[in-house]
CSV table of C-alpha atoms in Angstrom, one decimal:
chain,number,residue,atom,x,y,z
K,1,MET,CA,250.6,50.1,-39.3
K,2,ILE,CA,247.0,50.2,-38.2
K,3,ASP,CA,245.9,48.3,-35.1
K,4,ARG,CA,242.7,46.7,-36.4
K,5,ASP,CA,241.3,46.0,-32.9
K,6,ARG,CA,241.8,49.6,-31.9
K,7,LEU,CA,240.3,50.8,-35.2
K,8,GLY,CA,237.2,48.7,-34.6
K,9,ALA,CA,236.8,50.0,-31.0
K,10,LEU,CA,237.1,53.6,-32.1
K,11,LEU,CA,234.7,53.1,-35.0
K,12,ARG,CA,232.1,51.6,-32.5
K,13,ARG,CA,232.7,54.5,-30.2
K,14,GLU,CA,232.2,57.1,-32.9
K,15,ARG,CA,229.1,55.4,-34.3
K,16,ALA,CA,227.6,55.4,-30.8
K,17,ALA,CA,228.4,59.1,-30.3
K,18,PHE,CA,226.8,59.8,-33.7
K,19,ALA,CA,223.6,58.1,-32.7
K,20,ASP,CA,223.5,60.0,-29.4
K,21,ARG,CA,224.0,63.4,-30.9
K,22,ASN,CA,221.6,62.9,-33.8
K,23,PRO,CA,218.3,61.6,-32.4
K,24,ARG,CA,216.0,63.6,-34.8
K,25,SER,CA,217.9,62.3,-37.9
K,26,ALA,CA,217.6,58.8,-36.4
K,27,GLN,CA,213.8,59.3,-35.9
K,28,GLU,CA,213.3,60.6,-39.4
K,29,TYR,CA,215.1,57.6,-40.9
K,30,ALA,CA,213.2,55.2,-38.7
K,31,LYS,CA,209.8,56.5,-39.8
K,32,ALA,CA,210.5,56.7,-43.6
K,33,THR,CA,208.9,53.3,-44.1
K,34,HIS,CA,207.3,54.2,-47.5
K,35,LEU,CA,210.7,55.1,-49.0
K,36,PHE,CA,212.7,52.3,-50.6
K,37,GLY,CA,215.7,51.9,-48.4
K,38,ARG,CA,214.1,54.6,-46.1
K,39,VAL,CA,215.7,57.3,-48.2
K,40,PRO,CA,214.7,59.4,-51.3
K,41,MET,CA,217.4,57.6,-53.3
K,42,THR,CA,219.2,54.5,-52.3
K,43,TRP,CA,222.7,55.9,-52.5
K,44,MET,CA,221.9,58.1,-49.5
K,45,ASN,CA,222.5,54.9,-47.5
K,46,LYS,CA,226.2,55.3,-48.3
K,47,ASN,CA,227.0,56.7,-44.9
K,48,ALA,CA,229.5,55.6,-42.3
K,49,ALA,CA,227.3,55.8,-39.2
K,50,GLY,CA,224.3,53.6,-39.9
K,51,PHE,CA,221.8,56.3,-40.8
K,52,PRO,CA,222.1,59.6,-42.7
K,53,LEU,CA,222.0,63.1,-41.4
K,54,TYR,CA,218.9,65.0,-42.4
K,55,LEU,CA,219.2,68.4,-43.9
K,56,ALA,CA,217.6,71.5,-42.3
K,57,LYS,CA,219.5,74.1,-44.4
K,58,ALA,CA,222.7,74.8,-46.2
K,59,ARG,CA,224.4,78.1,-47.0
K,60,GLY,CA,227.7,78.6,-48.7
K,61,ALA,CA,230.1,75.9,-47.4
K,62,THR,CA,228.1,75.3,-44.2
K,63,LEU,CA,225.3,72.7,-43.7
K,64,THR,CA,222.9,72.4,-40.7
K,65,ASP,CA,221.1,69.2,-39.8
K,66,VAL,CA,217.7,68.7,-38.2
K,67,ASP,CA,219.4,68.3,-34.8
K,68,GLY,CA,220.8,71.8,-35.1
K,69,HIS,CA,224.4,70.9,-35.7
K,70,ASP,CA,226.5,73.0,-38.1
K,71,TYR,CA,229.1,71.3,-40.4
K,72,THR,CA,231.8,72.5,-42.7
K,73,ASP,CA,230.7,70.9,-45.9
K,74,PHE,CA,233.5,69.5,-48.0
K,75,CYS,CA,231.1,67.2,-49.8
K,76,LEU,CA,229.1,69.9,-51.5
K,77,GLY,CA,226.6,67.5,-52.9
K,78,ASP,CA,229.3,65.4,-54.4
K,79,THR,CA,230.0,68.4,-56.8
K,80,ALA,CA,226.4,69.5,-57.3
K,81,ALA,CA,226.9,72.4,-54.9
K,82,MET,CA,230.5,73.3,-56.0
K,83,ALA,CA,229.2,76.9,-56.4
K,84,GLY,CA,228.3,76.8,-52.7
K,85,HIS,CA,224.9,76.1,-51.2
K,86,ALA,CA,222.1,78.6,-52.0
K,87,SER,CA,224.3,81.2,-53.8
K,88,GLU,CA,222.4,84.5,-53.6
K,89,ILE,CA,223.1,85.1,-57.3
K,90,VAL,CA,221.8,81.7,-58.4
K,91,ALA,CA,218.9,81.8,-56.0
K,92,GLY,CA,217.9,85.2,-57.4
K,93,ALA,CA,218.0,84.0,-61.0
K,94,VAL,CA,216.0,80.9,-60.1
K,95,GLN,CA,213.3,82.8,-58.2
K,96,HIS,CA,213.0,85.3,-61.0
K,97,GLN,CA,212.6,82.6,-63.7
K,98,PHE,CA,210.3,80.5,-61.6
K,99,LYS,CA,207.9,83.4,-61.2
K,100,ASP,CA,207.9,83.7,-65.0
K,101,GLY,CA,207.6,80.0,-65.7
K,102,ALA,CA,209.9,77.0,-65.5
K,103,CYS,CA,208.8,74.3,-67.9
K,104,ALA,CA,207.1,75.5,-71.0
K,105,MET,CA,208.9,73.3,-73.6
K,106,LEU,CA,210.1,76.6,-75.2
K,107,PRO,CA,213.7,77.9,-75.5
K,108,THR,CA,214.8,81.0,-73.6
K,109,PRO,CA,217.5,83.5,-74.7
K,110,ASP,CA,219.7,82.3,-71.8
K,111,ALA,CA,220.3,79.0,-73.6
K,112,ALA,CA,222.3,80.5,-76.4
K,113,TRP,CA,224.4,82.4,-73.9
K,114,VAL,CA,225.1,79.2,-72.0
K,115,GLY,CA,226.0,77.3,-75.2
K,116,GLU,CA,228.5,80.0,-76.2
K,117,GLU,CA,230.0,80.1,-72.8
K,118,LEU,CA,230.5,76.3,-72.7
K,119,THR,CA,232.1,76.5,-76.1
K,120,ARG,CA,234.5,79.2,-74.8
K,121,ARG,CA,235.4,77.0,-71.8
K,122,PHE,CA,235.5,73.5,-73.3
K,123,GLY,CA,236.1,74.1,-77.1
K,124,VAL,CA,233.4,71.9,-78.7
K,125,SER,CA,230.9,74.0,-80.6
K,126,GLN,CA,227.4,72.5,-80.5
K,127,TRP,CA,225.6,72.0,-77.1
K,128,SER,CA,222.4,70.3,-75.9
K,129,PHE,CA,221.1,70.0,-72.4
K,130,ALA,CA,220.0,67.3,-69.9
K,131,LEU,CA,219.2,67.2,-66.2
K,132,THR,CA,221.9,64.7,-65.2
K,133,ALA,CA,225.3,63.8,-66.4
K,134,THR,CA,224.1,60.2,-66.7
K,135,ASP,CA,221.6,61.3,-69.4
K,136,ALA,CA,224.1,63.6,-71.1
K,137,ASN,CA,226.5,60.6,-71.4
K,138,ARG,CA,223.7,58.2,-72.4
K,139,TRP,CA,222.4,60.5,-75.2
K,140,ALA,CA,225.9,61.4,-76.4
K,141,ILE,CA,226.7,57.7,-76.7
K,142,ARG,CA,223.6,57.1,-78.8
K,143,LEU,CA,224.7,59.9,-81.2
K,144,LEU,CA,228.2,58.5,-81.5
K,145,ARG,CA,226.9,55.0,-82.2
K,146,ALA,CA,224.6,56.5,-84.9
K,147,VAL,CA,227.3,58.5,-86.6
K,148,THR,CA,229.9,55.8,-86.6
K,149,GLY,CA,227.8,52.7,-87.1
K,150,ARG,CA,230.0,51.0,-84.5
K,151,PRO,CA,228.3,49.1,-81.7
K,152,LYS,CA,230.8,49.3,-78.8
K,153,ILE,CA,231.9,52.0,-76.3
K,154,LEU,CA,235.3,51.8,-74.4
K,155,PHE,CA,235.5,52.8,-70.8
K,156,ASN,CA,238.3,52.8,-68.1
K,157,SER,CA,238.1,50.1,-65.4
K,158,TYR,CA,236.3,51.4,-62.4
K,159,CYS,CA,235.3,54.6,-64.2
K,160,TYR,CA,232.2,56.6,-63.2
K,161,HIS,CA,229.7,58.0,-65.7
K,162,GLY,CA,226.5,57.8,-63.7
K,163,SER,CA,224.3,54.8,-64.2
K,164,VAL,CA,225.0,54.3,-67.9
K,165,ASP,CA,224.6,50.6,-68.5
K,166,GLU,CA,227.6,50.3,-70.8
K,167,SER,CA,230.0,51.8,-68.3
K,168,LEU,CA,229.7,49.1,-65.6
K,169,ILE,CA,232.7,47.2,-66.9
K,170,VAL,CA,236.0,46.4,-65.2
K,171,VAL,CA,239.2,44.5,-65.8
K,172,LYS,CA,239.2,41.3,-63.8
K,173,ASP,CA,242.3,39.1,-63.9
K,174,GLY,CA,243.3,40.7,-67.2
K,175,ARG,CA,239.9,40.2,-68.8
K,176,ALA,CA,236.8,42.3,-69.2
K,177,GLY,CA,233.9,41.6,-66.8
K,178,GLU,CA,230.9,43.1,-65.2
K,179,ARG,CA,231.4,45.4,-62.3
K,180,GLU,CA,230.4,43.8,-59.0
K,181,GLY,CA,226.9,44.7,-57.8
K,182,ASN,CA,225.5,45.7,-61.2
K,183,VAL,CA,221.7,45.8,-60.9
K,184,GLY,CA,219.4,44.4,-63.6
K,185,ALA,CA,221.9,44.5,-66.5
K,186,PRO,CA,220.1,44.3,-69.8
K,187,CYS,CA,222.8,42.1,-71.2
K,188,ASP,CA,226.3,41.0,-70.6
K,189,VAL,CA,228.3,44.2,-70.5
K,190,THR,CA,231.0,42.9,-72.8
K,191,VAL,CA,228.3,42.8,-75.6
K,192,THR,CA,228.1,46.6,-75.5
K,193,SER,CA,231.5,47.7,-74.2
K,194,ARG,CA,235.2,47.3,-74.1
K,195,VAL,CA,237.5,48.2,-71.2
K,196,ALA,CA,241.1,49.3,-70.6
K,197,GLU,CA,242.9,50.4,-67.5
K,198,TYR,CA,243.4,54.1,-67.0
K,199,ASN,CA,247.1,55.0,-67.8
K,200,ASP,CA,247.5,51.9,-69.9
K,201,LEU,CA,248.0,52.9,-73.5
K,202,GLU,CA,249.0,49.4,-74.6
K,203,GLY,CA,245.7,48.0,-73.3
K,204,LEU,CA,243.8,50.8,-75.0
K,205,ASP,CA,245.6,50.1,-78.3
K,206,ARG,CA,244.8,46.4,-78.1
K,207,GLU,CA,241.0,47.1,-77.5
K,208,LEU,CA,240.7,49.8,-80.2
K,209,ALA,CA,242.4,47.6,-82.7
K,210,HIS,CA,239.2,45.5,-83.0
K,211,GLY,CA,237.7,48.4,-85.0
K,212,ASP,CA,234.3,48.2,-83.4
K,213,VAL,CA,234.5,51.1,-80.9
K,214,ALA,CA,232.4,54.1,-81.6
K,215,ALA,CA,233.9,56.2,-78.7
K,216,VAL,CA,236.2,56.2,-75.8
K,217,VAL,CA,234.3,57.7,-72.9
K,218,MET,CA,236.5,58.8,-70.1
K,219,GLU,CA,237.2,61.2,-67.3
K,220,PRO,CA,240.5,63.0,-67.9
K,221,ALA,CA,241.3,61.9,-64.4
K,222,LEU,CA,239.4,59.2,-62.5
K,223,THR,CA,237.5,60.6,-59.5
K,224,ASN,CA,234.7,58.4,-58.2
K,225,ILE,CA,237.0,55.4,-57.4
K,226,GLY,CA,239.4,58.0,-55.8
K,227,ILE,CA,241.4,60.5,-57.7
K,228,VAL,CA,243.7,58.9,-60.2
K,229,LEU,CA,245.8,61.4,-62.2
K,230,PRO,CA,247.2,60.9,-65.7
K,231,GLU,CA,250.8,60.0,-66.1
K,232,PRO,CA,253.0,62.1,-68.4
K,233,GLY,CA,252.0,61.5,-72.1
K,234,TYR,CA,248.9,59.4,-71.3
K,235,LEU,CA,246.2,61.7,-72.4
K,236,GLU,CA,248.1,62.7,-75.5
K,237,GLY,CA,248.4,59.0,-76.2
K,238,VAL,CA,244.7,58.5,-75.8
K,239,ARG,CA,244.0,61.2,-78.4
K,240,GLU,CA,246.6,59.8,-80.8
K,241,LEU,CA,245.1,56.3,-80.6
K,242,THR,CA,241.5,57.3,-80.9
K,243,ARG,CA,242.4,59.2,-84.1
K,244,LYS,CA,244.4,56.3,-85.4
K,245,TYR,CA,241.4,53.9,-85.1
K,246,GLY,CA,238.7,56.4,-86.2
K,247,THR,CA,237.2,56.4,-82.7
K,248,TYR,CA,235.6,59.5,-81.1
K,249,LEU,CA,236.9,60.8,-77.7
K,250,LEU,CA,234.4,61.9,-75.1
K,251,ASN,CA,235.6,63.7,-72.0
K,252,ASP,CA,233.2,63.5,-69.0
K,253,GLU,CA,234.0,66.7,-67.0
K,254,THR,CA,231.3,66.3,-64.4
K,255,HIS,CA,233.8,65.8,-61.6
K,256,THR,CA,237.0,67.0,-63.3
K,257,PHE,CA,235.4,70.4,-63.7
K,258,SER,CA,237.2,71.0,-60.4
K,259,ALA,CA,240.4,71.3,-62.4
K,260,GLY,CA,239.4,74.9,-63.5
K,261,PRO,CA,236.8,76.9,-65.3
K,262,GLY,CA,237.2,74.8,-68.4
K,263,GLY,CA,237.8,71.6,-66.5
K,264,ALA,CA,240.7,69.3,-67.3
K,265,THR,CA,240.0,69.8,-71.0
K,266,ALA,CA,241.1,73.5,-70.9
K,267,ARG,CA,243.7,73.1,-68.1
K,268,TRP,CA,245.6,70.3,-69.9
K,269,GLY,CA,245.0,71.5,-73.5
K,270,LEU,CA,242.9,68.4,-74.5
K,271,GLN,CA,241.0,68.1,-77.8
K,272,PRO,CA,238.0,65.8,-77.3
K,273,ASP,CA,235.3,65.4,-79.9
K,274,VAL,CA,232.6,65.4,-77.2
K,275,VAL,CA,232.3,66.9,-73.7
K,276,THR,CA,229.7,66.0,-71.1
K,277,ILE,CA,229.2,67.9,-67.8
K,278,GLY,CA,226.6,67.9,-65.1
K,279,LYS,CA,225.9,68.8,-61.4
K,280,ALA,CA,228.0,71.9,-60.7
K,281,ILE,CA,226.9,74.0,-63.7
K,282,GLY,CA,223.4,74.4,-62.3
K,283,GLY,CA,224.5,75.8,-58.9
K,284,GLY,CA,222.3,73.3,-57.1
K,285,ILE,CA,219.5,73.1,-59.7
K,286,PRO,CA,219.5,69.9,-61.8
K,287,ALA,CA,221.4,70.7,-65.0
K,288,ALA,CA,223.7,69.0,-67.4
K,289,ALA,CA,225.0,69.3,-70.9
K,290,TYR,CA,226.8,67.6,-73.7
K,291,GLY,CA,228.7,69.3,-76.5
K,292,ILE,CA,229.8,67.9,-79.8
K,293,SER,CA,232.2,69.0,-82.5
K,294,GLN,CA,231.0,70.8,-85.6
K,295,GLU,CA,232.1,67.7,-87.6
K,296,ILE,CA,229.8,65.4,-85.6
K,297,ALA,CA,226.9,67.9,-85.7
K,298,GLN,CA,227.2,68.1,-89.5
K,299,LYS,CA,227.3,64.3,-89.9
K,300,LEU,CA,224.2,63.9,-87.7
K,301,ASP,CA,222.4,66.6,-89.6
K,302,ASP,CA,223.1,64.8,-92.8
K,303,MET,CA,221.6,61.5,-91.5
K,304,LYS,CA,218.0,62.3,-92.4
K,305,ASP,CA,216.7,59.0,-91.2
K,306,LEU,CA,217.6,59.8,-87.6
K,307,ASP,CA,214.7,61.0,-85.4
K,308,LEU,CA,216.3,63.7,-83.2
K,309,VAL,CA,213.0,65.5,-82.6
K,310,ASP,CA,210.5,63.0,-81.3
K,311,MET,CA,211.0,59.3,-80.4
K,312,GLY,CA,214.6,58.7,-81.5
K,313,GLY,CA,215.8,58.0,-77.9
K,314,VAL,CA,217.7,61.3,-77.3
K,315,GLY,CA,216.1,63.9,-75.0
K,316,GLY,CA,213.6,64.4,-72.3
K,317,THR,CA,210.7,66.7,-71.7
K,318,LEU,CA,212.4,68.6,-68.8
K,319,ALA,CA,215.8,68.8,-70.5
K,320,GLY,CA,216.8,72.4,-71.2
K,321,ASN,CA,213.9,73.8,-69.1
K,322,ALA,CA,214.0,77.5,-68.5
K,323,LEU,CA,214.7,77.1,-64.8
K,324,SER,CA,217.8,74.9,-65.2
K,325,ILE,CA,219.1,77.2,-68.0
K,326,ALA,CA,218.6,80.3,-65.8
K,327,ALA,CA,220.5,78.7,-63.0
K,328,THR,CA,223.3,77.5,-65.3
K,329,ARG,CA,223.8,81.0,-66.7
K,330,ALA,CA,223.9,82.6,-63.3
K,331,THR,CA,226.4,80.0,-62.1
K,332,LEU,CA,228.8,80.2,-65.0
K,333,GLU,CA,228.5,84.0,-65.5
K,334,HIS,CA,228.8,85.1,-61.8
K,335,VAL,CA,229.9,82.3,-59.5
K,336,LEU,CA,232.2,79.6,-60.9
K,337,THR,CA,234.4,82.1,-62.6
K,338,GLY,CA,238.1,82.0,-63.3
K,339,GLU,CA,238.8,84.1,-60.2
K,340,ALA,CA,236.7,81.8,-58.0
K,341,PHE,CA,238.5,78.8,-59.3
K,342,ALA,CA,241.9,80.3,-58.4
K,343,ARG,CA,240.8,80.8,-54.8
K,344,MET,CA,239.2,77.4,-54.6
K,345,GLU,CA,242.4,75.7,-55.9
K,346,ALA,CA,244.5,77.6,-53.4
K,347,LEU,CA,242.3,76.3,-50.6
K,348,ALA,CA,242.5,72.7,-52.0
K,349,SER,CA,246.3,73.1,-52.0
K,350,ARG,CA,246.2,74.3,-48.4
K,351,PHE,CA,244.0,71.3,-47.5
K,352,ALA,CA,246.4,68.8,-49.3
K,353,GLU,CA,249.5,70.3,-47.6
K,354,GLY,CA,247.9,70.1,-44.2
K,355,VAL,CA,246.9,66.5,-44.7
K,356,GLN,CA,250.4,65.6,-46.0
K,357,ARG,CA,251.9,67.2,-42.8
K,358,VAL,CA,249.8,64.9,-40.7
K,359,ILE,CA,250.7,61.9,-42.8
K,360,ASP,CA,254.4,62.7,-42.6
K,361,THR,CA,254.2,63.4,-38.8
K,362,HIS,CA,252.8,59.9,-38.2
K,363,GLY,CA,254.9,58.1,-40.8
K,364,LEU,CA,251.9,56.7,-42.6
K,365,PRO,CA,252.2,55.0,-46.0
K,366,TRP,CA,249.5,57.2,-47.4
K,367,SER,CA,249.3,59.9,-50.0
K,368,VAL,CA,247.3,63.0,-51.1
K,369,SER,CA,246.0,63.6,-54.6
K,370,GLN,CA,244.7,67.0,-55.8
K,371,LEU,CA,242.7,68.0,-58.9
K,372,GLY,CA,242.3,71.7,-58.9
K,373,ALA,CA,239.7,72.5,-56.2
K,374,ARG,CA,239.4,68.9,-55.1
K,375,ALA,CA,241.8,66.9,-52.9
K,376,GLU,CA,241.7,63.5,-51.3
K,377,TYR,CA,243.9,61.4,-49.0
K,378,ARG,CA,244.6,57.8,-50.1
K,379,PHE,CA,245.6,54.8,-48.0
K,380,ALA,CA,248.4,54.0,-50.4
K,381,SER,CA,251.8,55.5,-51.3
K,382,PRO,CA,252.5,56.2,-54.1
K,383,ALA,CA,249.0,57.0,-55.1
K,384,PRO,CA,247.2,54.4,-57.3
K,385,ARG,CA,247.8,54.8,-61.1
K,386,THR,CA,244.8,52.7,-62.3
K,387,GLY,CA,241.2,52.3,-61.3
K,388,THR,CA,241.8,48.7,-60.2
K,389,GLU,CA,244.7,49.7,-58.0
K,390,SER,CA,242.6,52.5,-56.6
K,391,ALA,CA,239.7,50.0,-55.8
K,392,ASN,CA,242.2,47.7,-54.1
K,393,ALA,CA,243.5,50.5,-51.9
K,394,ALA,CA,240.2,50.9,-50.2
K,395,ASP,CA,239.8,50.3,-46.5
K,396,ALA,CA,236.2,50.5,-45.5
K,397,ASP,CA,236.6,50.5,-41.7
K,398,LEU,CA,239.4,53.1,-41.8
K,399,GLU,CA,237.4,55.3,-44.1
K,400,ASP,CA,234.3,55.0,-42.0
K,401,TYR,CA,236.2,55.8,-38.8
K,402,LEU,CA,237.5,59.0,-40.3
K,403,HIS,CA,234.2,60.0,-41.8
K,404,VAL,CA,232.2,59.5,-38.6
K,405,TYR,CA,235.0,61.0,-36.4
K,406,LEU,CA,235.0,64.1,-38.5
K,407,ALA,CA,231.2,64.3,-38.8
K,408,ASN,CA,230.9,64.1,-35.0
K,409,ARG,CA,233.1,67.2,-34.9
K,410,GLY,CA,231.4,69.2,-37.5
K,411,ILE,CA,233.1,68.3,-40.8
K,412,LEU,CA,231.6,66.4,-43.8
K,413,LEU,CA,233.6,64.7,-46.5
K,414,THR,CA,232.2,63.2,-49.7
K,415,PRO,CA,230.7,59.9,-48.6
K,416,PHE,CA,232.7,58.1,-51.3
K,417,HIS,CA,236.3,58.0,-50.3
K,418,ASN,CA,238.1,60.8,-48.4
K,419,MET,CA,237.4,63.5,-50.9
K,420,ALA,CA,237.1,67.2,-50.2
K,421,LEU,CA,235.8,69.9,-52.6
K,422,MET,CA,236.2,73.6,-52.2
K,423,SER,CA,233.6,76.2,-53.1
K,424,PRO,CA,233.8,80.0,-53.5
K,425,ALA,CA,232.4,80.2,-50.0
K,426,THR,CA,234.9,77.9,-48.3
K,427,THR,CA,237.4,79.6,-45.9
K,428,ALA,CA,241.0,78.9,-44.9
K,429,ALA,CA,239.8,78.6,-41.3
K,430,GLN,CA,237.5,75.7,-42.3
K,431,VAL,CA,240.4,74.0,-44.1
K,432,ASP,CA,242.7,74.4,-41.1
K,433,GLU,CA,240.0,73.0,-38.8
K,434,HIS,CA,239.9,69.9,-40.9
K,435,THR,CA,243.7,69.6,-40.7
K,436,GLN,CA,243.6,69.8,-36.9
K,437,LYS,CA,240.8,67.3,-36.4
K,438,PHE,CA,242.1,64.9,-39.0
K,439,GLY,CA,245.4,65.0,-37.1
K,440,THR,CA,243.6,64.3,-33.8
K,441,ALA,CA,241.8,61.4,-35.4
K,442,ILE,CA,245.1,59.8,-36.5
K,443,SER,CA,246.7,60.5,-33.1
K,444,GLU,CA,243.8,58.6,-31.4
K,445,LEU,CA,244.1,55.8,-33.8
K,446,GLN,CA,247.9,55.4,-33.2
K,447,ARG,CA,247.8,55.9,-29.5
K,448,ALA,CA,249.3,52.9,-27.6
């Protein structure tokens, strides 16, 4: 239903307009010759226009670039700023702590409060801290291998758990294989990992039956390949199978935290053995955590040959630093509260309903998926049910057109897919503005 020639012409038009309206960002990008890829981190080159916007400031749900343009920010740092940019409460806590020291390699009283609050929200009882969800996952995996004596970890095809080596595995033509583009893999990923499609209990059963899987590491709903929601009974089946085969279950709530104050774990009544979470809990300051059950903690404590204090491969000097912990306490205690999540989810529903009206008006075979405060439109109907189906539903040019079109009109989506996240500072007017401009973008695309 998409005229590809017209799509190509519109994409070229919008990219040219982007270059014309953002000369300072283009200049900054051009002169950054001593940065690998010209950006602080290479994923910043994931943009639809040829070069990234450069940040001047961000407050609440609004971002301003160096050319002076304001944007409604539905990206929110790909979840890192889900509390809103520069929350006054978090900024105050960070400034207060920084004046009193940030990195002393000593605990602060705030850490115990955060651990208790994370237990209240997610259930598991013993917590430790990291700076990124990648490290939280990596360290939790090491602990689970140690406590089980099993070598392999099982992941869902096209999952996302940061840059954890073991997770870069997919199903290819019914068999396990390395995810395309994997950089510098230390070994064939099938040596360390097993894989099953999300929503496929038969495939999970078959892989766990080998008896060598220490843990299933999964998002309760896939997100980074596009939102893929669980079918009825699937998550209950995962828990049943992991218990059957003596395998631990780790829920990575870094993105599914959008489901509510206790993430999908609390919302759907899940019972994982381990929970990892990152990004959003620090309110913009690098922070992450992993929590383990009392049973796992006791087993680890009983293994006296493990070096959990010095060079055992778990932990980092800056993990659990006073600044990150102060930011996490302020975020959880005062910003990402139950009341805030209720407002955020209502706005995400408003966003999804507006997009669905546009889709229905134009008779597009697309769909909308929502996970609490997060919503996304997909170029498939019904929405994909596995990671592989979700990957196959991608349309790079169509996605780029919508991203650049909206950016040129003051709206930013998450660079990966067509995902929008709500913050406590997001307004109904901002959501409605997206609906209107999204509708205009589709009308232009379908104009004869």
